[in-house]
Amino acid sequence: MRDTSQPRIDTIINALLAPAGAPGVYARTELFERAIEGLMQMITRNREPAAEVFTFPPVMSRGLLETAGYLKSFPHLLGCVSCLRGDEGSIRKAVEKEDWVEGLGATDLVLTPAACYPIYPLVAARGAVANDGQTFDVSSYCFRRETTHEAGRLQSFRMRENVCVGTPQAALSFRDRWIARAETIAKQLGLRYQIAPASDPFFGRVGKMMALSQVEQALKFEMLIPVRSEEEPTACMSFNYHQNHFSEIWNLRTKDGNLAHTTCVAFGLERLALALFATHGLDVPRWPSAARQILAM
Ligand code: ATP
Ligand code: ZN
Ligand code: MG
């Protein structure tokens, strides 16, 4: 049952986000950003002490994402940066045409689809990591060419991820620690949640099989929180064990010489903020005091 004491999600989105001319693309209001800021500070307080921090830009090397295998798994979600090329004359000619878009050519950049993609090649380039694992706290604006645009499914959104590269045991226990931490956070924020097995939105028919096997092997879990409705809660966080998938690609090794295993724990910042407003309403002074204190709101 929906908590009828709180406004519907459409009302909440109208109050907090302004449409910016394309579906799933919004301008954020000050109040919404205060919640995001509070969430970011809270994640910072929860990260492991040795975590190394990187903030990535919203674009990344196309070559690195190709090597990561993104085009095999998620070609339907990818956005590539295209530009007009050539000398002044040919650029002028292109923009004067009615269909100037025809003159565009792909560049060496793509829009970052998840915050953790750039970290694996960066770590691999430094050599082997300690057996007990090395941890990272990374963030990026992300782009996904989503095909539906229900509340909380944006094309452009921020992702914060905590990543572990280490032995299989180190990577798995990192994920378990973070699931426990995430549950504590959700409780403190007064959010109703469930942790459920999940799969990635892999492309095509082969992708459906990959998704099944991902669930079977319990590689991905999501924290689901009611945002649009109780019946269809929204994935606000994900806990992903990649086994040696990225390590094989990047030759990521632990000091013992073995291929490393990797885990990433992703926070969808806009979705978490929407979950807070959907649960507690738009009137922040009436939020539970524990949530307000944690978020400094
Ligand atoms: P979904 O299940 O909604 O399709 P996903 O499983 O593809 O999402 P992940 O790849 O695990 O999502 O991304 C990590 C987190 O980023 C998600 O748990 C979610 O909070 C957030 N996220 C993913 N896609 C979007 C989006 N289109 N808009 C807003 N947040 C998103
Ligand atoms: Zn990740
Ligand atoms: Mg999902």
Short mmCIF file of C-alpha atoms and ligand atoms in Angstrom, two decimals:
data_model
loop_
_atom_site.label_atom_id
_atom_site.label_comp_id
_atom_site.label_asym_id
_atom_site.label_seq_id
_atom_site.Cartn_x
_atom_site.Cartn_y
_atom_site.Cartn_z
CA MET A 1 0.00 0.00 0.00
CA ARG A 2 1.16 3.51 -0.84
CA ASP A 3 1.73 5.80 2.11
CA THR A 4 -1.11 8.22 1.29
CA SER A 5 0.19 10.79 3.76
CA GLN A 6 2.98 11.59 1.26
CA PRO A 7 2.54 13.27 -2.13
CA ARG A 8 2.71 11.16 -5.26
CA ILE A 9 6.05 10.84 -7.02
CA ASP A 10 4.93 13.12 -9.91
CA THR A 11 4.25 15.92 -7.44
CA ILE A 12 7.61 15.33 -5.81
CA ILE A 13 9.46 15.37 -9.11
CA ASN A 14 7.66 18.54 -10.20
CA ALA A 15 8.72 20.24 -6.98
CA LEU A 16 12.36 19.12 -7.06
CA LEU A 17 13.37 18.74 -10.69
CA ALA A 18 12.71 21.00 -13.67
CA PRO A 19 12.32 19.44 -17.13
CA ALA A 20 15.25 20.33 -19.37
CA GLY A 21 13.83 19.59 -22.81
CA ALA A 22 14.64 15.89 -23.15
CA PRO A 23 13.09 12.90 -21.37
CA GLY A 24 15.02 11.79 -18.28
CA VAL A 25 17.10 15.00 -18.28
CA TYR A 26 16.41 17.46 -15.46
CA ALA A 27 17.65 20.60 -13.79
CA ARG A 28 18.09 20.01 -10.07
CA THR A 29 16.69 22.45 -7.52
CA GLU A 30 18.56 23.66 -4.45
CA LEU A 31 16.51 21.46 -2.11
CA PHE A 32 17.18 18.37 -4.21
CA GLU A 33 20.90 19.14 -4.29
CA ARG A 34 20.97 19.58 -0.51
CA ALA A 35 19.75 16.01 -0.20
CA ILE A 36 22.37 14.81 -2.71
CA GLU A 37 25.08 16.71 -0.83
CA GLY A 38 23.96 15.12 2.45
CA LEU A 39 24.00 11.67 0.87
CA MET A 40 27.48 12.21 -0.53
CA GLN A 41 28.85 13.29 2.86
CA MET A 42 27.21 10.28 4.46
CA ILE A 43 28.79 7.91 1.92
CA THR A 44 32.15 9.55 2.57
CA ARG A 45 31.78 8.88 6.30
CA ASN A 46 30.96 5.23 5.57
CA ARG A 47 33.81 4.42 3.21
CA GLU A 48 36.68 2.27 4.34
CA PRO A 49 39.62 4.25 5.75
CA ALA A 50 42.13 3.16 3.11
CA ALA A 51 39.87 3.92 0.14
CA GLU A 52 41.50 5.98 -2.58
CA VAL A 53 39.21 8.62 -4.03
CA PHE A 54 38.71 9.61 -7.67
CA THR A 55 36.13 11.87 -9.26
CA PHE A 56 35.77 11.06 -12.93
CA PRO A 57 34.41 13.38 -15.61
CA PRO A 58 31.18 12.49 -17.43
CA VAL A 59 33.14 11.35 -20.49
CA MET A 60 35.70 8.58 -20.82
CA SER A 61 37.96 7.06 -23.43
CA ARG A 62 35.98 5.17 -26.07
CA GLY A 63 38.88 2.75 -26.48
CA LEU A 64 38.89 1.85 -22.77
CA LEU A 65 35.13 1.21 -22.74
CA GLU A 66 35.42 -0.92 -25.90
CA THR A 67 38.18 -2.96 -24.26
CA ALA A 68 35.98 -3.35 -21.16
CA GLY A 69 33.50 -5.22 -23.38
CA TYR A 70 30.69 -2.69 -22.98
CA LEU A 71 29.59 -3.05 -26.60
CA LYS A 72 29.01 -6.77 -26.12
CA SER A 73 26.86 -6.33 -23.04
CA PHE A 74 25.13 -2.93 -23.24
CA PRO A 75 25.43 -1.38 -26.73
CA HIS A 76 21.81 -0.17 -26.47
CA LEU A 77 22.64 2.10 -23.50
CA LEU A 78 25.80 3.72 -24.82
CA GLY A 79 26.14 7.33 -25.84
CA CYS A 80 29.12 8.35 -27.95
CA VAL A 81 30.39 11.92 -28.27
CA SER A 82 30.16 13.11 -31.87
CA CYS A 83 31.60 16.30 -33.28
CA LEU A 84 31.84 18.19 -36.53
CA ARG A 85 35.24 17.75 -38.09
CA GLY A 86 37.32 19.36 -40.75
CA ASP A 87 38.44 22.89 -41.49
CA GLU A 88 36.41 26.05 -40.97
CA GLY A 89 34.89 25.78 -44.43
CA SER A 90 33.59 22.26 -44.07
CA ILE A 91 32.25 22.89 -40.57
CA ARG A 92 30.41 26.00 -41.79
CA LYS A 93 28.97 24.04 -44.70
CA ALA A 94 27.82 21.28 -42.36
CA VAL A 95 26.01 23.59 -39.89
CA GLU A 96 24.33 25.54 -42.68
CA LYS A 97 22.70 22.36 -43.96
CA GLU A 98 19.22 21.66 -42.64
CA ASP A 99 20.35 18.28 -41.39
CA TRP A 100 23.65 19.34 -39.81
CA VAL A 101 23.61 16.16 -37.72
CA GLU A 102 24.60 14.21 -40.83
CA GLY A 103 27.97 15.92 -40.69
CA LEU A 104 28.79 14.52 -37.25
CA GLY A 105 31.51 11.98 -36.72
CA ALA A 106 32.29 9.84 -33.68
CA THR A 107 35.20 10.95 -31.48
CA ASP A 108 37.50 9.06 -29.12
CA LEU A 109 35.09 9.83 -26.24
CA VAL A 110 31.96 8.14 -24.91
CA LEU A 111 29.65 9.21 -22.10
CA THR A 112 30.61 7.30 -18.95
CA PRO A 113 27.86 4.69 -18.34
CA ALA A 114 28.91 3.70 -14.79
CA ALA A 115 31.38 5.28 -12.38
CA CYS A 116 33.61 2.24 -11.98
CA TYR A 117 34.61 1.56 -15.63
CA PRO A 118 37.61 3.95 -15.61
CA ILE A 119 39.10 2.61 -12.36
CA TYR A 120 40.13 -0.88 -13.55
CA PRO A 121 42.57 0.19 -16.29
CA LEU A 122 43.89 2.91 -13.97
CA VAL A 123 44.68 0.35 -11.25
CA ALA A 124 46.04 -2.22 -13.70
CA ALA A 125 48.55 0.29 -15.02
CA ARG A 126 50.11 0.51 -11.54
CA GLY A 127 50.85 -3.21 -11.18
CA ALA A 128 49.67 -5.81 -8.70
CA VAL A 129 47.50 -4.88 -5.71
CA ALA A 130 47.83 -6.20 -2.15
CA ASN A 131 46.21 -9.60 -1.56
CA ASP A 132 43.79 -8.29 1.02
CA GLY A 133 42.55 -5.86 -1.58
CA GLN A 134 42.68 -2.24 -2.48
CA THR A 135 39.56 -0.14 -2.23
CA PHE A 136 38.40 2.90 -4.16
CA ASP A 137 35.66 5.48 -3.83
CA VAL A 138 34.77 6.78 -7.28
CA SER A 139 32.05 8.99 -8.69
CA SER A 140 30.87 10.20 -12.04
CA TYR A 141 27.97 11.70 -13.87
CA CYS A 142 26.67 8.78 -15.93
CA PHE A 143 24.70 8.54 -19.15
CA ARG A 144 22.45 5.74 -20.29
CA ARG A 145 20.23 5.80 -23.34
CA GLU A 146 17.30 4.28 -21.46
CA THR A 147 14.28 3.25 -23.52
CA THR A 148 11.71 4.10 -20.83
CA HIS A 149 11.56 7.20 -18.67
CA GLU A 150 9.50 6.33 -15.62
CA ALA A 151 10.17 8.31 -12.45
CA GLY A 152 13.74 7.70 -11.32
CA ARG A 153 14.98 6.41 -14.67
CA LEU A 154 17.09 9.27 -15.95
CA GLN A 155 19.37 9.51 -18.95
CA SER A 156 21.90 11.56 -17.01
CA PHE A 157 22.49 10.84 -13.31
CA ARG A 158 25.22 10.61 -10.70
CA MET A 159 26.70 7.40 -9.45
CA ARG A 160 29.02 6.96 -6.49
CA GLU A 161 30.77 3.60 -6.22
CA ASN A 162 32.96 1.84 -3.73
CA VAL A 163 35.17 -0.68 -5.47
CA CYS A 164 37.38 -3.49 -4.20
CA VAL A 165 40.17 -5.19 -6.15
CA GLY A 166 41.69 -8.16 -4.33
CA THR A 167 41.53 -11.90 -3.79
CA PRO A 168 38.12 -13.55 -4.33
CA GLN A 169 37.68 -13.65 -0.57
CA ALA A 170 38.59 -9.98 -0.14
CA ALA A 171 36.23 -8.91 -2.93
CA LEU A 172 33.32 -10.95 -1.57
CA SER A 173 33.72 -9.91 2.03
CA PHE A 174 33.88 -6.27 0.87
CA ARG A 175 30.50 -6.75 -0.78
CA ASP A 176 29.03 -8.37 2.33
CA ARG A 177 30.35 -5.58 4.55
CA TRP A 178 28.78 -3.00 2.26
CA ILE A 179 25.40 -4.76 2.15
CA ALA A 180 25.35 -4.68 5.95
CA ARG A 181 26.44 -1.02 5.96
CA ALA A 182 23.80 -0.12 3.36
CA GLU A 183 21.08 -1.72 5.47
CA THR A 184 22.18 0.28 8.50
CA ILE A 185 22.19 3.47 6.41
CA ALA A 186 18.68 2.78 5.05
CA LYS A 187 17.37 2.13 8.55
CA GLN A 188 18.96 5.30 9.91
CA LEU A 189 17.43 7.30 7.06
CA GLY A 190 14.00 5.80 7.78
CA LEU A 191 13.78 4.15 4.32
CA ARG A 192 11.86 0.90 3.83
CA TYR A 193 13.97 -1.40 1.70
CA GLN A 194 14.55 -4.91 0.55
CA ILE A 195 17.75 -6.51 -0.73
CA ALA A 196 16.95 -8.63 -3.79
CA PRO A 197 18.94 -10.69 -6.30
CA ALA A 198 19.21 -8.78 -9.58
CA SER A 199 20.70 -8.87 -13.05
CA ASP A 200 22.15 -6.28 -15.40
CA PRO A 201 20.08 -5.09 -18.39
CA PHE A 202 22.19 -7.13 -20.86
CA PHE A 203 21.49 -6.65 -24.58
CA GLY A 204 19.54 -9.11 -26.71
CA ARG A 205 18.69 -12.79 -26.45
CA VAL A 206 22.13 -13.94 -25.35
CA GLY A 207 21.88 -11.17 -22.77
CA LYS A 208 18.78 -12.77 -21.28
CA MET A 209 20.82 -15.90 -20.64
CA MET A 210 23.66 -13.89 -19.11
CA ALA A 211 21.12 -12.22 -16.82
CA LEU A 212 19.76 -15.60 -15.70
CA SER A 213 23.21 -16.93 -14.96
CA GLN A 214 24.04 -13.73 -13.02
CA VAL A 215 21.04 -14.35 -10.75
CA GLU A 216 21.84 -18.06 -10.46
CA GLN A 217 25.38 -17.28 -9.31
CA ALA A 218 24.14 -14.53 -6.95
CA LEU A 219 26.54 -12.01 -8.50
CA LYS A 220 24.30 -8.94 -8.23
CA PHE A 221 22.01 -7.67 -5.49
CA GLU A 222 20.02 -4.47 -5.38
CA MET A 223 18.60 -2.38 -2.60
CA LEU A 224 15.01 -1.70 -3.63
CA ILE A 225 13.14 1.21 -2.07
CA PRO A 226 9.59 2.38 -2.84
CA VAL A 227 9.86 5.51 -5.02
CA ARG A 228 7.16 5.20 -7.69
CA SER A 229 5.11 2.58 -5.83
CA GLU A 230 5.28 -0.06 -3.11
CA GLU A 231 4.55 -2.79 -5.65
CA GLU A 232 7.43 -1.86 -7.93
CA PRO A 233 10.22 -0.55 -5.72
CA THR A 234 13.20 1.18 -7.35
CA ALA A 235 16.82 0.00 -7.39
CA CYS A 236 18.69 2.70 -5.46
CA MET A 237 21.90 0.78 -4.83
CA SER A 238 23.57 -2.26 -6.34
CA PHE A 239 26.17 -4.71 -5.02
CA ASN A 240 28.08 -6.36 -7.83
CA TYR A 241 30.61 -9.18 -7.75
CA HIS A 242 32.37 -9.40 -11.14
CA GLN A 243 34.56 -12.40 -10.25
CA ASN A 244 37.61 -12.07 -12.56
CA HIS A 245 35.68 -10.49 -15.46
CA PHE A 246 37.47 -7.12 -15.37
CA SER A 247 40.74 -8.60 -14.17
CA GLU A 248 41.02 -10.86 -17.21
CA ILE A 249 40.44 -7.90 -19.47
CA TRP A 250 42.93 -5.61 -17.73
CA ASN A 251 45.30 -8.23 -16.32
CA LEU A 252 44.63 -7.04 -12.79
CA ARG A 253 46.63 -9.17 -10.38
CA THR A 254 47.12 -9.52 -6.67
CA LYS A 255 50.66 -9.67 -5.25
CA ASP A 256 50.40 -13.49 -5.04
CA GLY A 257 50.38 -13.50 -8.87
CA ASN A 258 46.76 -14.56 -9.29
CA LEU A 259 44.12 -12.69 -11.23
CA ALA A 260 42.26 -10.38 -8.87
CA HIS A 261 38.52 -10.44 -8.31
CA THR A 262 36.52 -7.21 -8.20
CA THR A 263 33.38 -5.93 -6.51
CA CYS A 264 31.58 -2.65 -6.89
CA VAL A 265 28.91 -1.13 -4.68
CA ALA A 266 26.95 1.57 -6.48
CA PHE A 267 24.79 4.34 -5.03
CA GLY A 268 22.33 5.96 -7.44
CA LEU A 269 22.35 9.46 -5.95
CA GLU A 270 19.26 10.87 -7.67
CA ARG A 271 17.27 7.74 -6.88
CA LEU A 272 18.31 7.82 -3.22
CA ALA A 273 17.32 11.48 -2.99
CA LEU A 274 13.95 10.74 -4.62
CA ALA A 275 13.48 7.83 -2.21
CA LEU A 276 13.99 10.21 0.73
CA PHE A 277 11.43 12.72 -0.56
CA ALA A 278 8.98 9.97 -1.60
CA THR A 279 9.18 8.46 1.88
CA HIS A 280 9.31 11.55 4.08
CA GLY A 281 7.63 14.19 1.90
CA LEU A 282 8.70 17.63 0.70
CA ASP A 283 8.57 19.33 4.09
CA VAL A 284 12.08 18.63 5.39
CA PRO A 285 11.51 20.01 8.93
CA ARG A 286 9.00 17.19 9.35
CA TRP A 287 11.44 14.44 8.38
CA PRO A 288 12.56 12.02 11.11
CA SER A 289 15.24 13.81 13.11
CA ALA A 290 17.78 10.98 12.64
CA ALA A 291 17.55 11.35 8.85
CA ARG A 292 17.85 15.13 9.05
CA GLN A 293 20.85 14.86 11.30
CA ILE A 294 22.68 12.34 9.10
CA LEU A 295 22.05 14.44 6.00
CA ALA A 296 22.65 17.78 7.76
CA MET A 297 19.32 19.02 6.39
P1 ATP B 1 17.95 -0.67 -13.24
O1 ATP B 1 17.74 -1.95 -12.48
O2 ATP B 1 17.09 0.43 -12.72
O3 ATP B 1 17.86 -0.80 -14.71
P2 ATP B 1 20.76 -1.10 -13.23
O4 ATP B 1 20.60 -2.45 -12.61
O5 ATP B 1 21.10 -1.03 -14.64
O6 ATP B 1 19.45 -0.20 -12.93
P3 ATP B 1 23.34 -0.45 -12.06
O7 ATP B 1 24.08 -0.68 -13.32
O8 ATP B 1 23.49 -1.45 -10.96
O9 ATP B 1 21.79 -0.21 -12.38
O10 ATP B 1 23.68 1.01 -11.56
C1 ATP B 1 23.95 1.35 -10.21
C2 ATP B 1 22.89 2.28 -9.64
O11 ATP B 1 22.79 3.45 -10.44
C3 ATP B 1 21.48 1.70 -9.64
O12 ATP B 1 21.25 0.90 -8.50
C4 ATP B 1 20.64 2.97 -9.61
O13 ATP B 1 20.51 3.45 -8.30
C5 ATP B 1 21.46 3.95 -10.43
N1 ATP B 1 20.94 4.01 -11.80
C6 ATP B 1 21.11 3.12 -12.80
N2 ATP B 1 20.48 3.51 -13.92
C7 ATP B 1 19.88 4.69 -13.62
C8 ATP B 1 19.08 5.61 -14.35
N3 ATP B 1 18.76 5.40 -15.62
N4 ATP B 1 18.64 6.73 -13.71
C9 ATP B 1 18.97 6.97 -12.42
N5 ATP B 1 19.72 6.14 -11.69
C10 ATP B 1 20.18 5.02 -12.26
ZN ZN B 2 30.46 -0.62 -10.88
MG MG B 3 18.87 -3.43 -12.09
#
